[in-house]
Amino acid sequence: MGLQQKRQDMATLEDIVNLECYPLNAPDSEKYRECVERISRQLDEDGCAHFARFIRSDLIERLREESEEVAPKAHYHSNKVTPYATADDDAYPEDHPMRRFQAFSNGFVAKDLIDEDKLVQRLYRNPIFQQFIADCLQEERIYEYADPIAGLVINVMPENTTLPWHFDTNEFIVSLMTRRPESGGDFQYAPNIRTPGHENFEEVQRILDGDHGKVKSLTLNTGDLQLFKGRYSMHRVAPTQGQRLCALLGYAKEPGMIGRVKRTQDVYGRVTQAHIDAENAQREDSLAG
C-alpha cells in the first residue's frame, strides 16, 4: 500500500469511525491492543462481539438517511425457508430441521445498488478497517466477499417482519445497524450450536420447537457494529415494530467466496454467471447451507 493511499484510507476512517473508543488510527498502540483483545474474548466466549457507538455520533443521522434512501431498491422475498436455505429433502423425517420451513418476508439491497460514496461502501472497502476486523478474528488478513451481489447489502425489515432462524453461508459477518426500529428487532442467537462436520440437529430442533434456554439476545442501536460467527451459530432477528435497516459487510478468510445459486436467487431475485460457475464447489466444512 502506497503512502498516499494509506493517508487517504486513514482520512476515511477519521471521517466515519469513533476513534476515541476504537483507535483504528493507532494499530501499534496499547489502546488498540486492548480493544482487539476485548473483542476477541467476546468472540471466543460466544461467537458474537458488540461495538457500541462505532460510527461517529455526528454521522448517525446521515447513516440512517443514506440507508433509507436506498431501502426502496430492496428485493423482497416472501417464502418459507429452512435454517439452511435448502430445498425440501424427503430423505429426512418431516419434522427434521432440514425440512423445517419458516416464514421469511423481508428485503435486501444488493451491493451493486449502493453508491460508492455512501458511508457503508467507504467503510466496507477500507483496508485499515478490514485489518482491524482480521485482528479481532485473530487472522492474518480477510478478503472482501467475492460475490458481486452479496458482498455488501442492506437488510430491510418493514413493520412486523422477522428474519427467521438460519445459518450464514460465510463463517462470519460484520453488521452495522443503520436504522434501529421503534421497538423489537433484537438479534437472537444460539452460540456455536454446530461445528465443522457436526450439524447438531438435535439442539437445532429444540430451538425451532421454542426452547430458547440457550439463546442470547442483543439490542443494536443505530451506528453500532457487530461481528458475528453466523456459520456456526443459528440466529434470527425478532419481529420489529417500525422499519429496521442493517448493513451486512461480507468478508471471508479465503478469497473467492460466492453464495449458492438458490439462496442468491431467492434473496436477491437474480444471479450472475459467477454464482453459476461456483455452484458445484464443495465447502471444506461439509456443513449444509
Short mmCIF file of C-alpha atoms in Angstrom, two decimals:
data_model
loop_
_atom_site.label_atom_id
_atom_site.label_comp_id
_atom_site.label_asym_id
_atom_site.label_seq_id
_atom_site.Cartn_x
_atom_site.Cartn_y
_atom_site.Cartn_z
CA MET A 1 0.00 0.00 0.00
CA GLY A 2 1.45 3.36 -1.06
CA LEU A 3 1.87 6.16 1.48
CA GLN A 4 -0.62 8.42 -0.29
CA GLN A 5 -3.24 5.67 -0.43
CA LYS A 6 -2.69 4.87 3.24
CA ARG A 7 -3.25 8.52 4.12
CA GLN A 8 -6.48 8.52 2.12
CA ASP A 9 -7.66 5.33 3.84
CA MET A 10 -6.86 6.80 7.26
CA ALA A 11 -8.72 10.00 6.37
CA THR A 12 -11.76 7.91 5.51
CA LEU A 13 -11.66 6.28 8.93
CA GLU A 14 -11.29 9.64 10.66
CA ASP A 15 -14.38 10.78 8.75
CA ILE A 16 -16.50 7.80 9.83
CA VAL A 17 -15.30 5.90 12.92
CA ASN A 18 -15.46 6.81 16.62
CA LEU A 19 -11.69 6.63 17.02
CA GLU A 20 -11.81 7.58 20.69
CA CYS A 21 -13.36 4.23 21.51
CA TYR A 22 -11.95 2.26 18.57
CA PRO A 23 -8.40 3.51 17.81
CA LEU A 24 -8.04 2.11 14.30
CA ASN A 25 -5.73 5.04 13.57
CA ALA A 26 -3.15 3.72 16.05
CA PRO A 27 -2.70 -0.01 15.36
CA ASP A 28 0.60 -0.15 17.25
CA SER A 29 -0.78 1.39 20.42
CA GLU A 30 -1.62 -0.27 23.73
CA LYS A 31 -5.18 1.05 23.47
CA TYR A 32 -5.62 -0.68 20.11
CA ARG A 33 -4.26 -3.95 21.51
CA GLU A 34 -6.62 -3.79 24.49
CA CYS A 35 -9.57 -3.06 22.21
CA VAL A 36 -8.78 -6.01 19.95
CA GLU A 37 -8.22 -8.36 22.89
CA ARG A 38 -11.57 -7.36 24.42
CA ILE A 39 -13.39 -8.09 21.19
CA SER A 40 -11.51 -11.35 20.62
CA ARG A 41 -12.55 -12.55 24.09
CA GLN A 42 -16.20 -11.87 23.24
CA LEU A 43 -15.84 -13.92 20.06
CA ASP A 44 -14.14 -16.78 21.92
CA GLU A 45 -16.91 -16.82 24.52
CA ASP A 46 -19.96 -16.99 22.28
CA GLY A 47 -19.09 -16.03 18.71
CA CYS A 48 -20.55 -12.51 18.97
CA ALA A 49 -18.89 -9.13 19.59
CA HIS A 50 -20.70 -5.80 20.01
CA PHE A 51 -19.03 -2.47 19.07
CA ALA A 52 -21.34 0.12 20.65
CA ARG A 53 -21.24 3.63 19.07
CA PHE A 54 -18.77 2.56 16.39
CA ILE A 55 -19.84 5.32 13.99
CA ARG A 56 -19.16 8.95 14.93
CA SER A 57 -22.14 10.44 16.76
CA ASP A 58 -22.40 13.37 14.32
CA LEU A 59 -22.89 10.92 11.43
CA ILE A 60 -25.73 8.85 12.88
CA GLU A 61 -28.46 10.80 11.08
CA ARG A 62 -26.55 10.68 7.79
CA LEU A 63 -26.07 6.93 8.17
CA ARG A 64 -29.79 6.46 8.72
CA GLU A 65 -30.76 8.76 5.85
CA GLU A 66 -28.42 7.04 3.39
CA SER A 67 -29.85 3.61 4.19
CA GLU A 68 -33.43 4.91 4.00
CA GLU A 69 -32.61 6.39 0.59
CA VAL A 70 -31.64 3.01 -0.91
CA ALA A 71 -34.18 0.90 1.01
CA PRO A 72 -36.81 1.16 -1.78
CA LYS A 73 -34.36 -0.72 -4.07
CA ALA A 74 -34.62 -3.85 -1.92
CA HIS A 75 -35.74 -7.13 -3.43
CA TYR A 76 -38.39 -8.70 -1.18
CA HIS A 77 -38.59 -12.41 -0.80
CA SER A 78 -41.69 -13.82 0.89
CA ASN A 79 -41.36 -17.54 1.22
CA LYS A 80 -40.82 -20.39 3.63
CA VAL A 81 -37.20 -21.38 4.20
CA THR A 82 -35.24 -23.90 6.25
CA PRO A 83 -32.41 -22.75 8.57
CA TYR A 84 -30.05 -23.93 5.82
CA ALA A 85 -31.84 -22.23 2.87
CA THR A 86 -32.04 -25.64 1.18
CA ALA A 87 -34.79 -27.31 -0.84
CA ASP A 88 -37.08 -29.90 0.75
CA ASP A 89 -35.42 -33.30 1.09
CA ASP A 90 -37.68 -36.28 1.75
CA ALA A 91 -34.65 -38.32 2.81
CA TYR A 92 -35.26 -36.76 6.24
CA PRO A 93 -38.32 -37.13 8.52
CA GLU A 94 -40.96 -34.41 8.14
CA ASP A 95 -40.09 -32.77 11.49
CA HIS A 96 -36.30 -32.80 10.87
CA PRO A 97 -34.54 -29.36 10.88
CA MET A 98 -33.59 -29.87 7.23
CA ARG A 99 -37.35 -29.81 6.48
CA ARG A 100 -38.47 -27.16 8.98
CA PHE A 101 -39.75 -24.29 6.85
CA GLN A 102 -40.26 -20.85 8.42
CA ALA A 103 -41.86 -17.69 7.09
CA PHE A 104 -39.38 -15.27 5.51
CA SER A 105 -40.56 -11.83 4.45
CA ASN A 106 -38.00 -9.03 4.21
CA GLY A 107 -35.77 -7.45 1.62
CA PHE A 108 -32.14 -6.92 0.69
CA VAL A 109 -30.49 -4.09 -1.23
CA ALA A 110 -27.62 -5.63 -3.21
CA LYS A 111 -24.08 -4.28 -3.24
CA ASP A 112 -24.22 -3.07 -6.83
CA LEU A 113 -27.20 -0.84 -5.96
CA ILE A 114 -25.37 1.08 -3.19
CA ASP A 115 -23.42 4.11 -4.45
CA GLU A 116 -19.65 4.13 -3.91
CA ASP A 117 -19.74 7.36 -1.88
CA LYS A 118 -22.11 6.02 0.80
CA LEU A 119 -20.69 5.59 4.30
CA VAL A 120 -21.22 1.83 4.31
CA GLN A 121 -19.38 1.38 1.00
CA ARG A 122 -16.47 3.54 2.11
CA LEU A 123 -16.16 1.60 5.37
CA TYR A 124 -16.54 -1.80 3.70
CA ARG A 125 -13.73 -1.21 1.20
CA ASN A 126 -11.31 0.38 3.69
CA PRO A 127 -8.21 -1.85 4.15
CA ILE A 128 -7.41 -0.44 7.60
CA PHE A 129 -10.90 -1.33 8.80
CA GLN A 130 -10.54 -4.77 7.21
CA GLN A 131 -7.27 -5.34 9.05
CA PHE A 132 -8.93 -4.33 12.32
CA ILE A 133 -11.64 -6.94 11.77
CA ALA A 134 -8.95 -9.51 10.89
CA ASP A 135 -7.07 -8.70 14.09
CA CYS A 136 -10.26 -9.17 16.13
CA LEU A 137 -10.73 -12.56 14.48
CA GLN A 138 -7.07 -13.37 15.16
CA GLU A 139 -6.50 -13.81 11.43
CA GLU A 140 -3.58 -12.52 9.37
CA ARG A 141 -5.99 -11.00 6.87
CA ILE A 142 -9.51 -11.22 5.48
CA TYR A 143 -10.89 -10.80 1.98
CA GLU A 144 -13.83 -8.90 0.59
CA TYR A 145 -16.68 -11.21 -0.31
CA ALA A 146 -16.18 -12.09 -3.99
CA ASP A 147 -19.92 -12.31 -4.57
CA PRO A 148 -20.82 -9.45 -6.94
CA ILE A 149 -24.26 -9.08 -5.37
CA ALA A 150 -23.95 -10.06 -1.72
CA GLY A 151 -20.61 -8.63 -0.64
CA LEU A 152 -22.24 -5.60 0.96
CA VAL A 153 -26.01 -5.46 1.39
CA ILE A 154 -28.64 -3.65 3.42
CA ASN A 155 -31.26 -5.83 5.07
CA VAL A 156 -34.66 -4.13 5.04
CA MET A 157 -37.23 -5.28 7.59
CA PRO A 158 -40.56 -3.45 7.39
CA GLU A 159 -43.08 -3.28 10.23
CA ASN A 160 -43.97 -6.63 11.82
CA THR A 161 -41.48 -8.74 9.90
CA THR A 162 -38.86 -11.18 11.13
CA LEU A 163 -35.68 -12.76 9.80
CA PRO A 164 -36.17 -16.42 10.77
CA TRP A 165 -33.71 -18.86 12.31
CA HIS A 166 -30.83 -19.59 9.94
CA PHE A 167 -27.11 -20.20 9.48
CA ASP A 168 -24.95 -17.95 7.30
CA THR A 169 -23.12 -19.05 4.17
CA ASN A 170 -19.99 -17.26 5.32
CA GLU A 171 -18.12 -18.15 8.52
CA PHE A 172 -18.52 -14.66 9.97
CA ILE A 173 -20.35 -11.44 9.17
CA VAL A 174 -19.90 -7.78 10.08
CA SER A 175 -23.18 -5.92 10.67
CA LEU A 176 -23.78 -2.20 11.03
CA MET A 177 -27.15 -1.01 12.35
CA THR A 178 -28.21 1.87 10.12
CA ARG A 179 -31.76 2.34 11.44
CA ARG A 180 -32.95 0.90 14.72
CA PRO A 181 -36.68 0.04 14.73
CA GLU A 182 -39.07 1.74 17.11
CA SER A 183 -39.12 -1.43 19.22
CA GLY A 184 -38.39 -5.13 18.85
CA GLY A 185 -35.96 -6.36 16.24
CA ASP A 186 -33.46 -7.79 18.71
CA PHE A 187 -30.71 -10.02 17.35
CA GLN A 188 -31.09 -13.52 18.87
CA TYR A 189 -28.54 -16.31 18.54
CA ALA A 190 -27.55 -19.75 19.78
CA PRO A 191 -23.75 -19.61 20.25
CA ASN A 192 -21.69 -22.27 18.46
CA ILE A 193 -24.61 -24.67 18.08
CA ARG A 194 -22.78 -26.57 15.34
CA THR A 195 -19.14 -27.21 14.43
CA PRO A 196 -17.37 -28.26 11.22
CA GLY A 197 -18.53 -31.78 10.40
CA HIS A 198 -21.22 -31.85 13.12
CA GLU A 199 -24.66 -30.31 12.49
CA ASN A 200 -26.07 -30.97 16.00
CA PHE A 201 -29.58 -31.37 14.57
CA GLU A 202 -30.99 -32.29 17.99
CA GLU A 203 -30.20 -28.90 19.55
CA VAL A 204 -31.29 -27.07 16.41
CA GLN A 205 -34.64 -28.83 16.58
CA ARG A 206 -35.14 -27.87 20.23
CA ILE A 207 -34.71 -24.19 19.38
CA LEU A 208 -37.05 -24.45 16.40
CA ASP A 209 -39.58 -26.05 18.76
CA GLY A 210 -39.40 -22.99 21.04
CA ASP A 211 -36.82 -23.97 23.67
CA HIS A 212 -34.72 -20.78 23.89
CA GLY A 213 -32.84 -21.63 27.07
CA LYS A 214 -29.52 -21.37 25.23
CA VAL A 215 -30.47 -18.36 23.11
CA LYS A 216 -28.93 -14.92 23.72
CA SER A 217 -30.38 -11.54 22.69
CA LEU A 218 -28.66 -8.33 21.64
CA THR A 219 -30.20 -4.89 21.07
CA LEU A 220 -28.31 -2.82 18.49
CA ASN A 221 -28.61 0.96 18.18
CA THR A 222 -28.05 2.98 15.02
CA GLY A 223 -24.28 3.24 14.50
CA ASP A 224 -23.46 0.04 16.42
CA LEU A 225 -21.24 -2.57 14.76
CA GLN A 226 -21.43 -6.30 15.35
CA LEU A 227 -19.01 -9.11 14.48
CA PHE A 228 -20.71 -12.48 14.43
CA LYS A 229 -19.73 -16.05 13.54
CA GLY A 230 -23.00 -16.98 11.87
CA ARG A 231 -21.77 -20.08 10.08
CA TYR A 232 -21.81 -21.96 13.38
CA SER A 233 -24.40 -20.10 15.49
CA MET A 234 -28.03 -20.28 14.40
CA HIS A 235 -29.65 -16.86 14.67
CA ARG A 236 -32.62 -14.69 13.79
CA VAL A 237 -33.95 -11.14 14.10
CA ALA A 238 -37.07 -10.94 16.26
CA PRO A 239 -40.24 -9.23 14.93
CA THR A 240 -39.95 -5.46 14.59
CA GLN A 241 -42.20 -2.52 15.30
CA GLY A 242 -41.17 0.10 12.77
CA GLN A 243 -38.67 -0.35 9.95
CA ARG A 244 -35.28 -1.92 10.73
CA LEU A 245 -32.30 -1.34 8.41
CA CYS A 246 -28.95 -3.06 8.86
CA ALA A 247 -25.90 -3.16 6.56
CA LEU A 248 -24.18 -6.54 6.24
CA LEU A 249 -20.48 -6.35 5.32
CA GLY A 250 -19.33 -9.65 3.88
CA TYR A 251 -15.73 -10.78 4.25
CA ALA A 252 -14.11 -14.22 4.16
CA LYS A 253 -10.96 -15.87 5.45
CA GLU A 254 -10.16 -17.08 1.94
CA PRO A 255 -10.59 -15.28 -1.38
CA GLY A 256 -13.37 -16.14 -3.83
CA MET A 257 -16.36 -16.63 -1.51
CA ILE A 258 -19.60 -16.66 -3.53
CA GLY A 259 -23.16 -17.52 -2.44
CA ARG A 260 -25.20 -20.50 -3.59
CA VAL A 261 -27.42 -20.09 -6.64
CA LYS A 262 -30.71 -20.96 -4.88
CA ARG A 263 -30.11 -18.71 -1.89
CA THR A 264 -28.93 -15.85 -4.12
CA GLN A 265 -31.93 -16.16 -6.43
CA ASP A 266 -34.33 -16.29 -3.51
CA VAL A 267 -32.85 -13.39 -1.57
CA TYR A 268 -31.82 -11.02 -4.38
CA GLY A 269 -34.09 -12.10 -7.24
CA ARG A 270 -31.18 -12.65 -9.61
CA VAL A 271 -27.89 -14.48 -10.04
CA THR A 272 -24.77 -13.86 -12.09
CA GLN A 273 -22.53 -16.17 -14.07
CA ALA A 274 -20.13 -16.08 -11.12
CA HIS A 275 -22.77 -17.79 -8.96
CA ILE A 276 -23.42 -20.44 -11.60
CA ASP A 277 -19.70 -21.16 -12.03
CA ALA A 278 -19.23 -21.55 -8.26
CA GLU A 279 -22.31 -23.73 -7.70
CA ASN A 280 -20.53 -27.08 -7.70
CA ALA A 281 -17.69 -26.03 -5.42
CA GLN A 282 -17.55 -28.15 -2.24
CA ARG A 283 -17.46 -26.31 1.09
CA GLU A 284 -14.50 -27.50 3.17
CA ASP A 285 -16.51 -27.65 6.40
CA SER A 286 -19.08 -30.09 4.90
CA LEU A 287 -21.97 -28.20 6.53
CA ALA A 288 -25.37 -27.59 4.96
CA GLY A 289 -26.24 -24.18 3.52
#
